[in-house]
Amino acid sequence: MPCVKAETTRRTFIGTAAATGAAAALPAAAEAKKKSRHRAPSARRADVIVVGAGLAGLNAARQVVAKGRSAYVVEARDRVGGRTLNADLGGGKVVERGGQWVGPTQDRLFALASELGIGTFKTYNDGNGVLVYKGTKQTFSTTGPLGPIPPVPDGLVDAELLIQRLDQMATEIDTKAPWKAAKAAEYDSQTFETWKQANTTTEGGRYLTDLAFTSVFAAEPRDVSLLFTLFYIAAAGNASNVGTFDRLINTAGGAQESRFVGGSQLVSIRMAAQLSKRVVLRAPVRRIVTSPGGVTVTTDRGTFRGKQVIVAIPPSLAGRIDYQPLLPASRDQLTQRMPMGTVIKVEAVYDKPFWRDDGLAGYTNADTDPVRLTYDNSPPDGSPGVLLGFIEGHAGRVWGRRSPADRRAAVLDNFATFYGEKARNPTRYIETLWADEEWSRGCYGAYTPPGVLLDFGEYLRAPVGRIKWAGTETADYWVGYMDGALRSGERAAAEALGDL
């Protein structure tokens, strides 16, 4: 009996312990199941991961998909388009807050717009331009031999000779490798300001040169290397047409000749629609890890794994991503040395473009602050009227620190000086400070100070293993422009596809 009792007690103990353990396990199992339901989603996979849903990144992804390979595009913003952005005016009409124009030799952009069913229309350029210089206002023809260059009496010959010399010097530059030019060291050892001072003789010539330069680079002549300036001019063409300074600054026959029906952002919107769920928004990239097995891209919306990655954002922003292993020192130092331009784009909307009734084109050159350059930016049918002004370079830096109310008052004061008191009373006022935009930090593009192209230029496009670089700053033609962005996407996609 004692033995039987003892055995019964032991079995009872074992059974009780098992039951107790099972009961204790139930909450743990339930908790584990609960946690599994909230576990981060598994990494999304594709052959190529593209960082940035601007024109460069979207076009790169299109090229990859067209070759039968898979791609994801991850974008920090809640929209596509990068430095292109439409503003809704109502009634199906828009105006552009960012890049907007297309002109001769920008073949990639014209071809893509046509493929996507997006039309173009000419920038309004009928009538006279306005010049406000040294307190005097006058009008001038924008369709004469000088094009958009205003008749500053003591500066025309000086500026024209300077432009001719720049065009000639630009023919020495290989747009794929400007640092290899015979005089690269000489050109990259000085700013454009230094060269301008040595090659102009009049105050008017320097004013016209500065006005044109700042309108192209959104930076001051003192900021930019002469070699980079020549590279930019050489790139204002294509394989069949040499680049010219006039093509950069002109409306008719130049980079400002045409606009897109529906706004320039529509190009990116329609590319993204083709890519559909391959585009992931609100996904800032924090880290890129490369290994022998592939690449891992960590974003705020999960992890993406692929075989190649294309980074299609401005160099300064690309440099803020955490790379493992570290990028080569020369590539990282390049990104430290490529600042963005500074521009505030302001647009006043009126019931109609009233300046046209006065025979004016809406095009102004001035020595006023903050606005020195304006265009008629009205929709294709001229309704409503939109007057566009640029605050660029030094003025953009100064006025970007002022209050919105101060800027608005100063801008409308300039517009009233140019076009009369009607300009003081727009129905709507739109301004975009691109330097304040988190995922651009400037516009129109990046530039290089002296010494950068010479010492670091070769790392601008050179892949780093599985990492390829895109973005308009890496283009060989139309660098800094939408067309250049598309070209860079093509090149980076070809590099990635070649390494798959």
Short mmCIF file of C-alpha atoms in Angstrom, two decimals:
data_model
loop_
_atom_site.label_atom_id
_atom_site.label_comp_id
_atom_site.label_asym_id
_atom_site.label_seq_id
_atom_site.Cartn_x
_atom_site.Cartn_y
_atom_site.Cartn_z
CA MET A 1 0.00 0.00 0.00
CA PRO A 2 2.66 2.58 0.84
CA CYS A 3 4.37 1.80 -2.47
CA VAL A 4 1.15 2.15 -4.39
CA LYS A 5 0.34 5.38 -2.62
CA ALA A 6 3.78 6.73 -3.24
CA GLU A 7 3.50 5.92 -6.97
CA THR A 8 0.07 7.51 -7.15
CA THR A 9 1.39 10.64 -5.48
CA ARG A 10 4.33 10.81 -7.94
CA ARG A 11 2.07 10.38 -10.96
CA THR A 12 -0.30 12.97 -9.62
CA PHE A 13 2.59 15.36 -9.15
CA ILE A 14 3.89 14.80 -12.67
CA GLY A 15 0.46 15.27 -14.15
CA THR A 16 -0.17 18.37 -12.13
CA ALA A 17 3.19 19.83 -13.12
CA ALA A 18 2.53 19.11 -16.80
CA ALA A 19 -0.87 20.70 -16.56
CA THR A 20 0.58 23.71 -14.80
CA GLY A 21 3.31 24.01 -17.47
CA ALA A 22 0.76 23.76 -20.25
CA ALA A 23 -1.38 26.41 -18.61
CA ALA A 24 1.65 28.67 -18.25
CA ALA A 25 2.53 28.09 -21.89
CA LEU A 26 -0.87 29.18 -23.13
CA PRO A 27 -0.38 32.92 -22.45
CA ALA A 28 3.15 32.73 -23.86
CA ALA A 29 1.90 31.08 -27.03
CA ALA A 30 -0.87 33.64 -27.32
CA GLU A 31 1.61 36.45 -26.85
CA ALA A 32 3.93 34.98 -29.47
CA LYS A 33 1.04 34.68 -31.90
CA LYS A 34 0.06 38.28 -31.21
CA LYS A 35 3.59 39.47 -31.84
CA SER A 36 3.79 37.52 -35.09
CA ARG A 37 0.74 39.38 -36.34
CA HIS A 38 2.57 42.68 -35.76
CA ARG A 39 5.93 41.56 -37.09
CA ALA A 40 7.48 43.87 -39.67
CA PRO A 41 6.70 42.72 -43.21
CA SER A 42 9.35 40.73 -44.99
CA ALA A 43 11.68 42.56 -47.34
CA ARG A 44 10.36 43.31 -50.79
CA ARG A 45 12.60 42.05 -53.55
CA ALA A 46 13.43 43.13 -57.08
CA ASP A 47 16.39 42.97 -59.42
CA VAL A 48 16.99 46.72 -59.11
CA ILE A 49 16.03 49.13 -56.32
CA VAL A 50 15.84 52.76 -57.42
CA VAL A 51 16.15 55.57 -54.88
CA GLY A 52 14.17 58.65 -55.93
CA ALA A 53 10.99 59.04 -57.99
CA GLY A 54 12.01 62.08 -59.98
CA LEU A 55 12.51 61.98 -63.72
CA ALA A 56 15.86 60.18 -63.43
CA GLY A 57 14.71 57.44 -61.07
CA LEU A 58 11.40 56.78 -62.79
CA ASN A 59 13.03 56.60 -66.20
CA ALA A 60 15.70 54.26 -64.86
CA ALA A 61 13.00 51.94 -63.50
CA ARG A 62 11.13 52.06 -66.83
CA GLN A 63 14.28 51.00 -68.66
CA VAL A 64 14.83 48.10 -66.27
CA VAL A 65 11.23 46.87 -66.53
CA ALA A 66 11.28 47.24 -70.32
CA LYS A 67 14.14 44.71 -70.39
CA GLY A 68 12.05 42.18 -68.49
CA ARG A 69 13.69 42.69 -65.11
CA SER A 70 11.99 43.80 -61.89
CA ALA A 71 12.38 47.12 -60.07
CA TYR A 72 11.11 49.06 -57.09
CA VAL A 73 11.29 52.85 -56.82
CA VAL A 74 11.42 54.22 -53.27
CA GLU A 75 10.65 57.92 -52.79
CA ALA A 76 10.93 60.05 -49.66
CA ARG A 77 8.16 62.46 -50.63
CA ASP A 78 4.44 61.75 -50.74
CA ARG A 79 4.50 62.42 -54.49
CA VAL A 80 6.55 61.75 -57.60
CA GLY A 81 8.29 64.35 -59.72
CA GLY A 82 11.29 65.48 -57.70
CA ARG A 83 12.05 69.08 -58.58
CA THR A 84 8.98 69.30 -60.82
CA LEU A 85 5.72 70.15 -59.07
CA ASN A 86 2.37 71.36 -60.40
CA ALA A 87 0.02 73.74 -58.59
CA ASP A 88 -3.69 73.42 -59.31
CA LEU A 89 -5.31 76.61 -60.59
CA GLY A 90 -8.76 75.05 -60.88
CA GLY A 91 -10.74 74.17 -63.98
CA GLY A 92 -8.19 71.56 -64.98
CA LYS A 93 -5.40 74.15 -65.28
CA VAL A 94 -2.05 74.11 -63.55
CA VAL A 95 1.06 76.17 -63.13
CA GLU A 96 4.50 74.78 -62.36
CA ARG A 97 6.26 75.44 -59.06
CA GLY A 98 9.49 73.78 -60.19
CA GLY A 99 11.24 72.93 -63.46
CA GLN A 100 8.96 73.54 -66.40
CA TRP A 101 10.54 74.30 -69.78
CA VAL A 102 11.73 72.22 -72.73
CA GLY A 103 13.66 73.40 -75.75
CA PRO A 104 15.66 72.42 -78.86
CA THR A 105 18.09 69.47 -78.58
CA GLN A 106 16.29 68.18 -75.45
CA ASP A 107 15.43 65.09 -77.45
CA ARG A 108 14.83 62.65 -74.61
CA LEU A 109 12.26 64.86 -72.95
CA PHE A 110 10.36 65.62 -76.15
CA ALA A 111 10.31 61.94 -77.11
CA LEU A 112 9.09 60.76 -73.72
CA ALA A 113 6.38 63.42 -73.52
CA SER A 114 5.13 62.35 -76.94
CA GLU A 115 5.14 58.69 -75.91
CA LEU A 116 3.13 59.55 -72.80
CA GLY A 117 0.62 61.62 -74.76
CA ILE A 118 1.68 64.96 -73.27
CA GLY A 119 1.58 67.97 -75.58
CA THR A 120 3.68 71.12 -75.52
CA PHE A 121 2.96 74.77 -76.23
CA LYS A 122 5.19 77.76 -76.83
CA THR A 123 6.13 80.00 -73.93
CA TYR A 124 4.34 83.31 -74.47
CA ASN A 125 6.90 85.59 -76.10
CA ASP A 126 4.86 88.03 -78.19
CA GLY A 127 5.35 91.73 -77.69
CA ASN A 128 8.11 93.66 -75.97
CA GLY A 129 10.22 92.90 -72.95
CA VAL A 130 10.73 95.30 -70.08
CA LEU A 131 14.11 96.55 -68.85
CA VAL A 132 14.43 98.32 -65.51
CA TYR A 133 18.02 99.48 -65.06
CA LYS A 134 19.46 102.24 -62.89
CA GLY A 135 16.02 103.61 -62.10
CA THR A 136 14.90 103.84 -65.74
CA LYS A 137 12.23 101.68 -67.34
CA GLN A 138 12.07 100.97 -71.06
CA THR A 139 10.76 98.31 -73.42
CA PHE A 140 12.64 96.32 -76.05
CA SER A 141 11.96 93.68 -78.69
CA THR A 142 12.47 90.09 -77.55
CA THR A 143 12.53 88.78 -81.13
CA GLY A 144 15.35 90.93 -82.51
CA PRO A 145 18.94 89.87 -83.18
CA LEU A 146 19.78 90.05 -79.48
CA GLY A 147 16.93 87.77 -78.42
CA PRO A 148 16.32 88.12 -74.69
CA ILE A 149 19.37 90.32 -74.06
CA PRO A 150 18.11 93.79 -73.08
CA PRO A 151 19.61 96.95 -74.60
CA VAL A 152 21.88 98.08 -71.78
CA PRO A 153 23.79 100.80 -73.66
CA ASP A 154 27.24 100.33 -72.21
CA GLY A 155 27.03 96.54 -71.99
CA LEU A 156 25.79 94.98 -75.21
CA VAL A 157 29.05 94.71 -77.09
CA ASP A 158 30.94 93.70 -73.96
CA ALA A 159 28.47 90.92 -73.10
CA GLU A 160 28.24 89.66 -76.67
CA LEU A 161 32.00 89.33 -76.99
CA LEU A 162 32.14 87.52 -73.66
CA ILE A 163 29.44 85.04 -74.73
CA GLN A 164 31.24 84.35 -78.01
CA ARG A 165 34.44 83.61 -76.13
CA LEU A 166 32.66 81.31 -73.68
CA ASP A 167 31.10 79.36 -76.53
CA GLN A 168 34.49 78.93 -78.15
CA MET A 169 36.10 77.76 -74.90
CA ALA A 170 33.22 75.34 -74.31
CA THR A 171 34.09 73.48 -77.52
CA GLU A 172 37.25 72.31 -75.73
CA ILE A 173 35.18 70.46 -73.14
CA ASP A 174 34.23 66.78 -73.36
CA THR A 175 30.90 66.61 -71.57
CA LYS A 176 31.60 63.04 -70.45
CA ALA A 177 34.87 64.07 -68.77
CA PRO A 178 35.33 67.86 -68.50
CA TRP A 179 38.22 67.33 -66.09
CA LYS A 180 40.26 65.89 -68.97
CA ALA A 181 40.26 69.13 -70.99
CA ALA A 182 43.70 70.42 -71.92
CA LYS A 183 43.18 73.55 -69.81
CA ALA A 184 41.11 71.90 -67.08
CA ALA A 185 43.55 72.85 -64.32
CA GLU A 186 43.59 76.47 -65.45
CA TYR A 187 39.81 76.69 -65.78
CA ASP A 188 39.08 74.86 -62.54
CA SER A 189 41.49 77.01 -60.54
CA GLN A 190 39.26 80.08 -60.78
CA THR A 191 35.67 81.12 -60.33
CA PHE A 192 33.57 82.43 -63.15
CA GLU A 193 33.61 85.79 -61.32
CA THR A 194 37.39 86.02 -61.56
CA TRP A 195 37.31 85.23 -65.27
CA LYS A 196 34.40 87.65 -65.88
CA GLN A 197 36.24 90.52 -64.20
CA ALA A 198 39.25 89.88 -66.40
CA ASN A 199 37.18 89.67 -69.59
CA THR A 200 34.70 92.54 -69.31
CA THR A 201 35.38 96.25 -69.43
CA THR A 202 32.01 97.84 -68.65
CA GLU A 203 29.55 97.95 -65.78
CA GLY A 204 26.71 97.14 -68.16
CA GLY A 205 28.53 94.12 -69.56
CA ARG A 206 29.08 92.76 -66.08
CA TYR A 207 25.43 93.37 -65.18
CA LEU A 208 24.17 91.47 -68.23
CA THR A 209 26.60 88.64 -67.63
CA ASP A 210 25.60 88.34 -63.98
CA LEU A 211 21.90 88.41 -64.85
CA ALA A 212 22.28 85.62 -67.38
CA PHE A 213 24.57 83.56 -65.17
CA THR A 214 22.36 83.73 -62.09
CA SER A 215 19.26 82.85 -64.12
CA VAL A 216 20.95 79.63 -65.28
CA PHE A 217 22.70 78.47 -62.11
CA ALA A 218 20.65 80.06 -59.28
CA ALA A 219 24.07 80.85 -57.85
CA GLU A 220 26.54 83.74 -58.06
CA PRO A 221 29.53 83.91 -60.42
CA ARG A 222 31.76 83.93 -57.32
CA ASP A 223 30.38 80.50 -56.32
CA VAL A 224 31.02 78.49 -59.46
CA SER A 225 34.13 77.18 -61.15
CA LEU A 226 34.91 78.42 -64.66
CA LEU A 227 35.39 74.79 -65.75
CA PHE A 228 31.92 73.87 -64.49
CA THR A 229 30.48 76.87 -66.34
CA LEU A 230 32.08 75.73 -69.58
CA PHE A 231 30.89 72.17 -68.99
CA TYR A 232 27.34 73.45 -68.53
CA ILE A 233 27.50 75.42 -71.78
CA ALA A 234 28.98 72.47 -73.68
CA ALA A 235 26.19 70.27 -72.32
CA ALA A 236 23.46 72.58 -73.69
CA GLY A 237 23.19 70.53 -76.87
CA ASN A 238 23.35 66.92 -78.00
CA ALA A 239 25.59 64.60 -79.96
CA SER A 240 24.76 66.47 -83.16
CA ASN A 241 24.66 70.07 -81.90
CA VAL A 242 27.34 71.83 -79.89
CA GLY A 243 26.16 73.56 -76.74
CA THR A 244 25.90 77.35 -76.64
CA PHE A 245 25.30 79.96 -73.96
CA ASP A 246 22.46 81.42 -76.01
CA ARG A 247 20.64 78.09 -75.91
CA LEU A 248 20.73 78.24 -72.12
CA ILE A 249 19.25 81.74 -71.83
CA ASN A 250 16.97 82.10 -74.87
CA THR A 251 13.22 81.61 -75.02
CA ALA A 252 12.72 81.22 -78.77
CA GLY A 253 15.29 78.66 -79.90
CA GLY A 254 16.44 78.08 -76.34
CA ALA A 255 15.81 76.14 -73.15
CA GLN A 256 12.75 78.25 -72.27
CA GLU A 257 11.00 77.82 -75.63
CA SER A 258 8.11 75.49 -74.68
CA ARG A 259 6.03 74.22 -71.79
CA PHE A 260 3.95 71.10 -71.18
CA VAL A 261 0.19 70.98 -71.45
CA GLY A 262 -0.87 69.84 -67.98
CA GLY A 263 2.41 70.90 -66.39
CA SER A 264 5.85 69.30 -66.31
CA GLN A 265 5.08 67.08 -63.31
CA LEU A 266 2.65 65.20 -65.54
CA VAL A 267 5.64 63.48 -67.17
CA SER A 268 6.58 61.86 -63.85
CA ILE A 269 2.97 61.17 -62.90
CA ARG A 270 2.40 59.18 -66.08
CA MET A 271 5.68 57.30 -65.79
CA ALA A 272 4.76 56.36 -62.22
CA ALA A 273 1.33 55.21 -63.37
CA GLN A 274 3.00 52.80 -65.78
CA LEU A 275 5.15 51.43 -62.96
CA SER A 276 2.11 51.21 -60.68
CA LYS A 277 2.81 49.44 -57.36
CA ARG A 278 6.51 49.38 -58.13
CA VAL A 279 6.62 53.00 -56.83
CA VAL A 280 6.60 53.31 -53.03
CA LEU A 281 6.08 56.80 -51.58
CA ARG A 282 6.86 58.23 -48.12
CA ALA A 283 9.87 55.92 -47.96
CA PRO A 284 13.04 57.93 -47.18
CA VAL A 285 16.13 55.78 -47.57
CA ARG A 286 18.23 55.64 -44.44
CA ARG A 287 20.80 52.94 -45.22
CA ILE A 288 22.19 51.01 -48.18
CA VAL A 289 24.14 47.84 -47.42
CA THR A 290 25.95 46.01 -50.19
CA SER A 291 27.36 42.51 -49.94
CA PRO A 292 28.52 39.76 -52.27
CA GLY A 293 24.94 38.51 -52.34
CA GLY A 294 23.18 41.75 -53.21
CA VAL A 295 22.01 45.05 -51.80
CA THR A 296 19.68 45.90 -48.92
CA VAL A 297 17.94 49.29 -48.87
CA THR A 298 16.40 50.31 -45.56
CA THR A 299 13.58 52.87 -45.68
CA ASP A 300 10.95 54.25 -43.35
CA ARG A 301 8.47 51.90 -45.02
CA GLY A 302 10.42 48.70 -44.83
CA THR A 303 13.35 46.94 -46.37
CA PHE A 304 13.99 46.33 -50.07
CA ARG A 305 16.48 43.80 -51.38
CA GLY A 306 17.91 43.59 -54.85
CA LYS A 307 20.94 42.83 -56.94
CA GLN A 308 21.65 46.46 -57.92
CA VAL A 309 20.66 49.87 -56.60
CA ILE A 310 20.39 53.14 -58.52
CA VAL A 311 20.63 56.28 -56.38
CA ALA A 312 18.84 58.99 -58.35
CA ILE A 313 18.88 62.01 -56.04
CA PRO A 314 21.10 65.12 -55.84
CA PRO A 315 24.69 64.35 -54.77
CA SER A 316 24.43 66.30 -51.51
CA LEU A 317 21.36 64.28 -50.47
CA ALA A 318 22.92 61.02 -51.66
CA GLY A 319 25.80 61.75 -49.31
CA ARG A 320 23.45 61.75 -46.31
CA ILE A 321 22.53 58.08 -46.69
CA ASP A 322 24.37 55.61 -44.44
CA TYR A 323 26.35 53.26 -46.69
CA GLN A 324 27.79 49.96 -45.50
CA PRO A 325 30.53 49.41 -46.31
CA LEU A 326 31.58 53.05 -46.45
CA LEU A 327 31.76 54.71 -49.86
CA PRO A 328 35.24 55.43 -51.20
CA ALA A 329 36.58 58.65 -49.71
CA SER A 330 36.71 60.42 -53.07
CA ARG A 331 33.02 59.78 -53.78
CA ASP A 332 32.04 60.97 -50.30
CA GLN A 333 34.22 64.07 -50.58
CA LEU A 334 32.62 64.84 -53.95
CA THR A 335 29.17 64.92 -52.36
CA GLN A 336 30.52 67.27 -49.69
CA ARG A 337 31.51 69.72 -52.42
CA MET A 338 28.38 69.93 -54.60
CA PRO A 339 25.99 72.52 -53.14
CA MET A 340 22.56 73.20 -54.59
CA GLY A 341 21.49 76.47 -56.18
CA THR A 342 19.16 78.82 -54.33
CA VAL A 343 15.93 79.96 -55.96
CA ILE A 344 12.55 81.19 -54.81
CA LYS A 345 9.94 80.84 -57.52
CA VAL A 346 7.07 83.32 -57.14
CA GLU A 347 3.88 83.44 -59.21
CA ALA A 348 1.09 85.99 -59.10
CA VAL A 349 -2.25 84.93 -60.59
CA TYR A 350 -4.64 87.46 -62.17
CA ASP A 351 -7.99 87.21 -63.92
CA LYS A 352 -6.16 87.71 -67.19
CA PRO A 353 -2.63 88.53 -68.43
CA PHE A 354 -3.32 92.27 -68.56
CA TRP A 355 0.25 93.08 -69.66
CA ARG A 356 -0.52 91.55 -73.05
CA ASP A 357 -3.05 94.33 -73.68
CA ASP A 358 -0.13 96.74 -73.39
CA GLY A 359 1.89 94.84 -75.99
CA LEU A 360 4.19 93.26 -73.41
CA ALA A 361 5.49 89.71 -73.35
CA GLY A 362 5.68 89.42 -69.57
CA TYR A 363 9.46 89.09 -69.86
CA THR A 364 11.49 91.43 -67.64
CA ASN A 365 15.16 92.00 -66.93
CA ALA A 366 15.90 94.30 -64.01
CA ASP A 367 18.51 95.32 -61.48
CA THR A 368 15.90 95.46 -58.71
CA ASP A 369 15.55 93.30 -55.63
CA PRO A 370 14.30 90.76 -54.99
CA VAL A 371 12.98 89.96 -58.52
CA ARG A 372 15.23 90.54 -61.52
CA LEU A 373 13.64 88.21 -64.06
CA THR A 374 10.01 87.51 -65.01
CA TYR A 375 8.06 85.46 -67.57
CA ASP A 376 4.44 85.16 -68.64
CA ASN A 377 3.55 81.78 -67.14
CA SER A 378 -0.14 81.68 -68.07
CA PRO A 379 -1.86 78.43 -69.19
CA PRO A 380 -2.07 77.74 -72.93
CA ASP A 381 -5.31 79.69 -73.44
CA GLY A 382 -4.04 82.70 -71.48
CA SER A 383 -6.50 82.35 -68.64
CA PRO A 384 -5.87 83.06 -65.86
CA GLY A 385 -2.91 85.36 -66.24
CA VAL A 386 0.19 84.22 -64.37
CA LEU A 387 3.29 86.35 -63.89
CA LEU A 388 6.35 84.36 -62.84
CA GLY A 389 9.29 85.88 -61.02
CA PHE A 390 12.61 84.40 -59.90
CA ILE A 391 14.60 85.30 -56.79
CA GLU A 392 17.95 83.65 -57.35
CA GLY A 393 21.44 83.25 -55.95
CA HIS A 394 22.41 85.84 -53.35
CA ALA A 395 18.96 87.42 -53.45
CA GLY A 396 17.40 84.00 -52.81
CA ARG A 397 19.61 83.51 -49.77
CA VAL A 398 18.80 86.94 -48.34
CA TRP A 399 15.08 86.92 -49.07
CA GLY A 400 14.66 83.31 -48.02
CA ARG A 401 15.35 84.52 -44.48
CA ARG A 402 12.66 87.19 -44.63
CA SER A 403 9.05 86.63 -43.63
CA PRO A 404 6.53 85.46 -46.25
CA ALA A 405 4.68 88.76 -45.84
CA ASP A 406 7.84 90.79 -46.50
CA ARG A 407 8.66 88.73 -49.58
CA ARG A 408 5.16 89.03 -50.97
CA ALA A 409 5.11 92.80 -50.51
CA ALA A 410 8.54 93.21 -52.14
CA VAL A 411 7.68 90.92 -55.07
CA LEU A 412 4.41 92.70 -55.82
CA ASP A 413 6.19 96.03 -55.54
CA ASN A 414 8.61 94.83 -58.23
CA PHE A 415 5.75 93.58 -60.39
CA ALA A 416 4.01 96.94 -60.06
CA THR A 417 7.22 98.69 -61.15
CA PHE A 418 7.40 96.45 -64.20
CA TYR A 419 3.69 96.31 -65.18
CA GLY A 420 1.75 98.95 -63.31
CA GLU A 421 -0.52 99.07 -60.28
CA LYS A 422 -2.76 96.22 -61.50
CA ALA A 423 0.08 93.88 -60.61
CA ARG A 424 -0.31 94.66 -56.89
CA ASN A 425 -3.61 92.83 -56.62
CA PRO A 426 -3.35 89.19 -57.72
CA THR A 427 -6.19 86.79 -57.01
CA ARG A 428 -3.64 84.28 -55.76
CA TYR A 429 0.05 84.34 -54.84
CA ILE A 430 2.23 81.21 -54.96
CA GLU A 431 5.81 80.96 -53.79
CA THR A 432 8.13 77.96 -53.55
CA LEU A 433 11.39 78.08 -51.58
CA TRP A 434 13.26 75.09 -52.93
CA ALA A 435 16.09 75.38 -50.40
CA ASP A 436 13.51 74.79 -47.66
CA GLU A 437 12.15 71.66 -49.36
CA GLU A 438 13.39 68.70 -47.28
CA TRP A 439 14.12 66.32 -50.11
CA SER A 440 15.67 68.86 -52.51
CA ARG A 441 17.38 71.50 -50.35
CA GLY A 442 17.82 73.72 -53.38
CA CYS A 443 17.26 74.15 -57.09
CA TYR A 444 17.79 74.17 -60.05
CA GLY A 445 20.67 71.79 -59.60
CA ALA A 446 24.04 71.31 -57.97
CA TYR A 447 27.20 73.06 -59.10
CA THR A 448 30.89 72.75 -58.32
CA PRO A 449 33.26 75.40 -56.93
CA PRO A 450 36.87 75.53 -58.14
CA GLY A 451 38.92 72.36 -57.89
CA VAL A 452 36.05 69.93 -57.54
CA LEU A 453 35.70 68.67 -61.12
CA LEU A 454 39.47 68.44 -61.42
CA ASP A 455 40.00 66.31 -58.30
CA PHE A 456 36.67 64.53 -57.87
CA GLY A 457 34.76 64.74 -61.15
CA GLU A 458 35.52 61.18 -62.24
CA TYR A 459 33.53 59.90 -59.24
CA LEU A 460 30.34 61.71 -60.26
CA ARG A 461 29.05 58.84 -62.41
CA ALA A 462 31.44 55.97 -61.65
CA PRO A 463 29.55 53.03 -60.06
CA VAL A 464 30.60 51.83 -56.63
CA GLY A 465 30.12 48.10 -56.99
CA ARG A 466 26.38 47.43 -56.97
CA ILE A 467 25.59 51.14 -56.52
CA LYS A 468 24.92 53.20 -59.66
CA TRP A 469 24.39 56.98 -59.71
CA ALA A 470 21.71 58.91 -61.59
CA GLY A 471 20.16 62.37 -61.40
CA THR A 472 20.47 65.38 -63.67
CA GLU A 473 23.79 66.35 -62.08
CA THR A 474 25.31 63.18 -63.53
CA ALA A 475 24.17 63.79 -67.12
CA ASP A 476 26.51 64.42 -70.02
CA TYR A 477 24.02 66.59 -71.94
CA TRP A 478 21.57 69.06 -70.44
CA VAL A 479 23.07 68.63 -67.01
CA GLY A 480 20.80 70.36 -64.50
CA TYR A 481 17.72 70.07 -66.72
CA MET A 482 14.84 67.61 -67.03
CA ASP A 483 16.27 66.20 -70.24
CA GLY A 484 19.55 65.52 -68.46
CA ALA A 485 17.70 63.69 -65.70
CA LEU A 486 16.14 61.34 -68.24
CA ARG A 487 19.48 60.72 -69.91
CA SER A 488 21.10 59.90 -66.58
CA GLY A 489 18.36 57.39 -65.82
CA GLU A 490 19.01 55.63 -69.12
CA ARG A 491 22.72 55.38 -68.44
CA ALA A 492 22.35 54.14 -64.85
CA ALA A 493 19.77 51.55 -65.91
CA ALA A 494 22.12 50.24 -68.61
CA GLU A 495 24.90 49.95 -66.02
CA ALA A 496 22.63 48.08 -63.59
CA LEU A 497 21.26 45.76 -66.28
CA GLY A 498 24.77 45.01 -67.47
CA ASP A 499 25.71 43.80 -63.99
CA LEU A 500 22.68 41.63 -63.31
#
